[in-house]
Structures are given as C-alpha cells and as structure tokens.
Coordinates of C-alpha atoms in Angstrom, one line a residue:
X1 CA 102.7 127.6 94.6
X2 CA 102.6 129.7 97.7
X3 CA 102.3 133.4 98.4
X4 CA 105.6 134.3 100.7
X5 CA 105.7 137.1 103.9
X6 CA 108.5 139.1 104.1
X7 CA 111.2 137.1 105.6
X8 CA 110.3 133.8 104.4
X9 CA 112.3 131.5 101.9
X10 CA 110.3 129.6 99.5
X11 CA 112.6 126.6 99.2
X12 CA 110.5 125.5 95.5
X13 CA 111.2 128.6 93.9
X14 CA 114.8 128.0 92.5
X15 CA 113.4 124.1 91.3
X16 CA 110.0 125.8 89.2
X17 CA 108.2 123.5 91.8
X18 CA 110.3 120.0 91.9
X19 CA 110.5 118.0 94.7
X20 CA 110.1 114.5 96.7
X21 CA 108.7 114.2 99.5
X22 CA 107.6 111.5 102.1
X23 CA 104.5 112.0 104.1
X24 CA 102.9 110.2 107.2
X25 CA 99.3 110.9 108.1
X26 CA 98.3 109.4 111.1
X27 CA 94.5 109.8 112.3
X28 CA 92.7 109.8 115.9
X29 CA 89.6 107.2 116.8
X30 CA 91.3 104.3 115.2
X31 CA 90.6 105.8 112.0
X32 CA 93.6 104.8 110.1
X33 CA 96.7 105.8 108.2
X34 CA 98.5 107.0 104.8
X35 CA 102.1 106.8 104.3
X36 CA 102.1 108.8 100.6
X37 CA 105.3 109.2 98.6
X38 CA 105.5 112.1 96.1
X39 CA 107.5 113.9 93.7
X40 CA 106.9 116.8 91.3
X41 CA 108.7 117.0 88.4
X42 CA 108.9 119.2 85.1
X43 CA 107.1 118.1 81.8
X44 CA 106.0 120.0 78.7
X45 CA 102.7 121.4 80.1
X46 CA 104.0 122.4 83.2
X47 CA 104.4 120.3 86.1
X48 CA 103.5 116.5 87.2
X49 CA 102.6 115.1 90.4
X50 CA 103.2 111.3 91.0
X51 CA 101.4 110.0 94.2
X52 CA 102.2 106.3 95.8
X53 CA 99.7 106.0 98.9
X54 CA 99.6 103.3 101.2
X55 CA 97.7 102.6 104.2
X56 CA 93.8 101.8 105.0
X57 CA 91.2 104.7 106.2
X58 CA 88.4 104.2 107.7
X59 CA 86.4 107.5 107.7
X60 CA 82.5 109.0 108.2
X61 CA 81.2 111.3 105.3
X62 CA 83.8 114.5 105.4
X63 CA 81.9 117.7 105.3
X64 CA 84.5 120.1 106.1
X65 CA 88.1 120.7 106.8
X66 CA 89.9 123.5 109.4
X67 CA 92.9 125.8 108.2
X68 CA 96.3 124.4 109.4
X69 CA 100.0 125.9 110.0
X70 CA 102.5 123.4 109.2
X71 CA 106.3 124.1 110.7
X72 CA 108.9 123.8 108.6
X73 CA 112.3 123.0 110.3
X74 CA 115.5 123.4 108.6
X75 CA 117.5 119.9 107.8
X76 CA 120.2 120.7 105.6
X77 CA 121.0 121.8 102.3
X78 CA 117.6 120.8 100.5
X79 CA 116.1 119.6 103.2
X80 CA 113.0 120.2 105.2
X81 CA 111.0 118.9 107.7
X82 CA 107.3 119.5 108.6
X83 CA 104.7 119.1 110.7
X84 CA 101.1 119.9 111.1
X85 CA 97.7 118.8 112.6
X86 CA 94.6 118.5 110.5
X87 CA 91.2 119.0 112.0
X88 CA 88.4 117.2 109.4
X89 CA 84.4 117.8 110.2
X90 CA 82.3 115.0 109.6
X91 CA 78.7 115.4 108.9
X92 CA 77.6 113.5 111.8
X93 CA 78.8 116.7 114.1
X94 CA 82.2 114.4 114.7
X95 CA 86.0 115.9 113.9
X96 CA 89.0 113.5 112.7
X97 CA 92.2 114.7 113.8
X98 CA 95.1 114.0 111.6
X99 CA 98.8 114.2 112.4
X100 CA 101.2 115.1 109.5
X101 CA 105.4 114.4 109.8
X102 CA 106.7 114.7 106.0
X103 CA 110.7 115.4 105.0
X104 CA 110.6 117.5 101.8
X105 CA 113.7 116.4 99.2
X106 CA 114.0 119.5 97.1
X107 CA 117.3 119.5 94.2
X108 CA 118.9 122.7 95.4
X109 CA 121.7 123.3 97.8
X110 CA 119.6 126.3 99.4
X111 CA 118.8 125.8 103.0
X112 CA 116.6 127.3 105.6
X113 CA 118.1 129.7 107.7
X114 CA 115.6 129.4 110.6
X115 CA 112.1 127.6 111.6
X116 CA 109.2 128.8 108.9
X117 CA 105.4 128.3 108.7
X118 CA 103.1 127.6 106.0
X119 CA 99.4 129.0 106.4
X120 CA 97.3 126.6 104.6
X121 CA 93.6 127.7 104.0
X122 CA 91.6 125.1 102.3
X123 CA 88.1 124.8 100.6
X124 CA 87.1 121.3 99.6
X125 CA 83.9 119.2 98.0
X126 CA 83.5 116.1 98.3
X127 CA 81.1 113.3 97.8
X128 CA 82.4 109.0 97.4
X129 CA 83.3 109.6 93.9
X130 CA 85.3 113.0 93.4
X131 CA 87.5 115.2 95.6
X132 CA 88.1 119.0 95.0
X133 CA 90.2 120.9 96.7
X134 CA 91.4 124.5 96.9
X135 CA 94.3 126.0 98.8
X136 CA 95.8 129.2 99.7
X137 CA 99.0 128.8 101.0
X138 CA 101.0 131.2 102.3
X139 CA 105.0 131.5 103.9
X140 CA 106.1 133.4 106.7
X141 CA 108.8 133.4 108.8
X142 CA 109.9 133.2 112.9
X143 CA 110.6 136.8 113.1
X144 CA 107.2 137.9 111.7
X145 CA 105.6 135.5 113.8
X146 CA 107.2 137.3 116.8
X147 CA 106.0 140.6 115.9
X148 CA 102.5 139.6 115.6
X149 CA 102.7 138.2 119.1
X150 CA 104.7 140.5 120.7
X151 CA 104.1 143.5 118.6
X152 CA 107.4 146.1 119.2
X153 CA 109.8 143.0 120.4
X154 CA 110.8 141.1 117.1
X155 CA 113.7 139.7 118.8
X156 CA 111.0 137.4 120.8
X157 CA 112.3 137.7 124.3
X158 CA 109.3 137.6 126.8
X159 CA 110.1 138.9 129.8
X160 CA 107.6 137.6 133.3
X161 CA 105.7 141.0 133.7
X162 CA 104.5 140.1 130.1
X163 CA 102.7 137.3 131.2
X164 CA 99.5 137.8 132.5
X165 CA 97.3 134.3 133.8
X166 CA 93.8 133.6 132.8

C-alpha cells in the first residue's frame, strides 16, 4: 500500500493491510465536517474496506486536489497517530482547506520508534456522480527528513550561523 524510504516502518506490512482507524476531517469557510470510521480486513479476493461517515459538507465543484505529508506519531504498541492538511481547488479559482487528526488501530504489537511521514500524491476525477482517485504514497522517516534539510548533519542539530533571514 505504500512504497517505504529507507528508515521508515510500514506499520501494515506484518497485518497484509488490516486495520481500524478513526478519522476527523474538519474544513475551512464553514464548509463542514466528516467524522469516518474504517477498518480493512482480509477476505478471499484480497482485502475489504468498510467505511461509516458522518457529518454534512457543503462544498463548490472540486477540480483539483494538492499533495499532502501526513505525520505519523508513535502511540504505543499498534498505535498511530496522524495528522495532515488538505488543500482542494474548486473550479471557481477558490481552495478548501481540510484538517485531518485520525488514530490508526493496527493488530500487531510493532510500534514506531520515532515520528514518520507519509508523502501522499494524488490524481482525482470527479463530477456529482462518481469519484476516482489515485494515490502514490510513500514512507520516510525523521532522519531522512534531516538529511534532505540539512544535507551532511543527519543528527538534525542546527546551529545559529545556519540560519540565514529572508
């Protein structure tokens, strides 16, 4: 389900994909709200996803959506919380800003060691009918996200002659 960076843990790999989860989306310019529970489970094609959402939208026409980074906190033995801001475009020129909190239940005693990220890239088409989405998803960890910002320090400490303003 995701591609994973050195580093990284994917928490799903030791279930083949099963999992709960609870999600809260919460959306700018009194455009609404979902509260979605989910779970994944095993069946004999492969996997099922079971969706309960609740909550009331109130949305323009959707013409395009921004790539994300959700962070992924550790919260104990299969546990996780994450966050992550959507961006939506409408097609009047207009942009929906979503916030996302959702705890991750997966059956495993595996836990994350450290804070982790999950690149989401996603292509979608839509009209008021049908919905389809693509994502790439990719894991990486704290450390690698270190080197790319301090390239030569993976250990992350910034010293002040570092910092340059403007």
């Amino acid at each position: 389900m995701s591609f994973v960076r050195e580093g990284a843990i994917n928490p799903f790999r030791e279930t083949g994909g099963v999992y709960k989860a609870v999600r809260t989306l919460q959306l700018n310019r009194s455009c609404g709200s979902l509260r979605t529970v989910y779970s994944v489970e095993k069946c004999p094609t492969g996997l099922m996803a079971s969706f309960e959402i609740e909550g009331q939208l109130k949305l323009p026409d959707l013409s395009a959506i921004d790539s994300t980074v959700e962070t992924w906190v550790p919260d104990g033995p299969g546990s996780v919380l994450g966050h992550f801001t959507m961006c939506w475009h409408a097609e009047d020129g207009s942009r929906i800003k979503g916030e996302a909190e959702t705890h991750y239940q997966i059956p495993t005693n595996l836990a994350l060691k450290s804070t982790q990220f999950r690149e989401i890239l996603i292509d979608f088409r839509a009209d008021r009918k049908h919905l389809e989405q693509q994502e790439r998803i990719v894991l990486f960890s704290d450390d690698l996200l270190k080197t790319w910002t301090f390239p030569g320090r993976p250990d992350g400490r910034v010293k002040p002659a570092m910092l340059k303003s403007g």
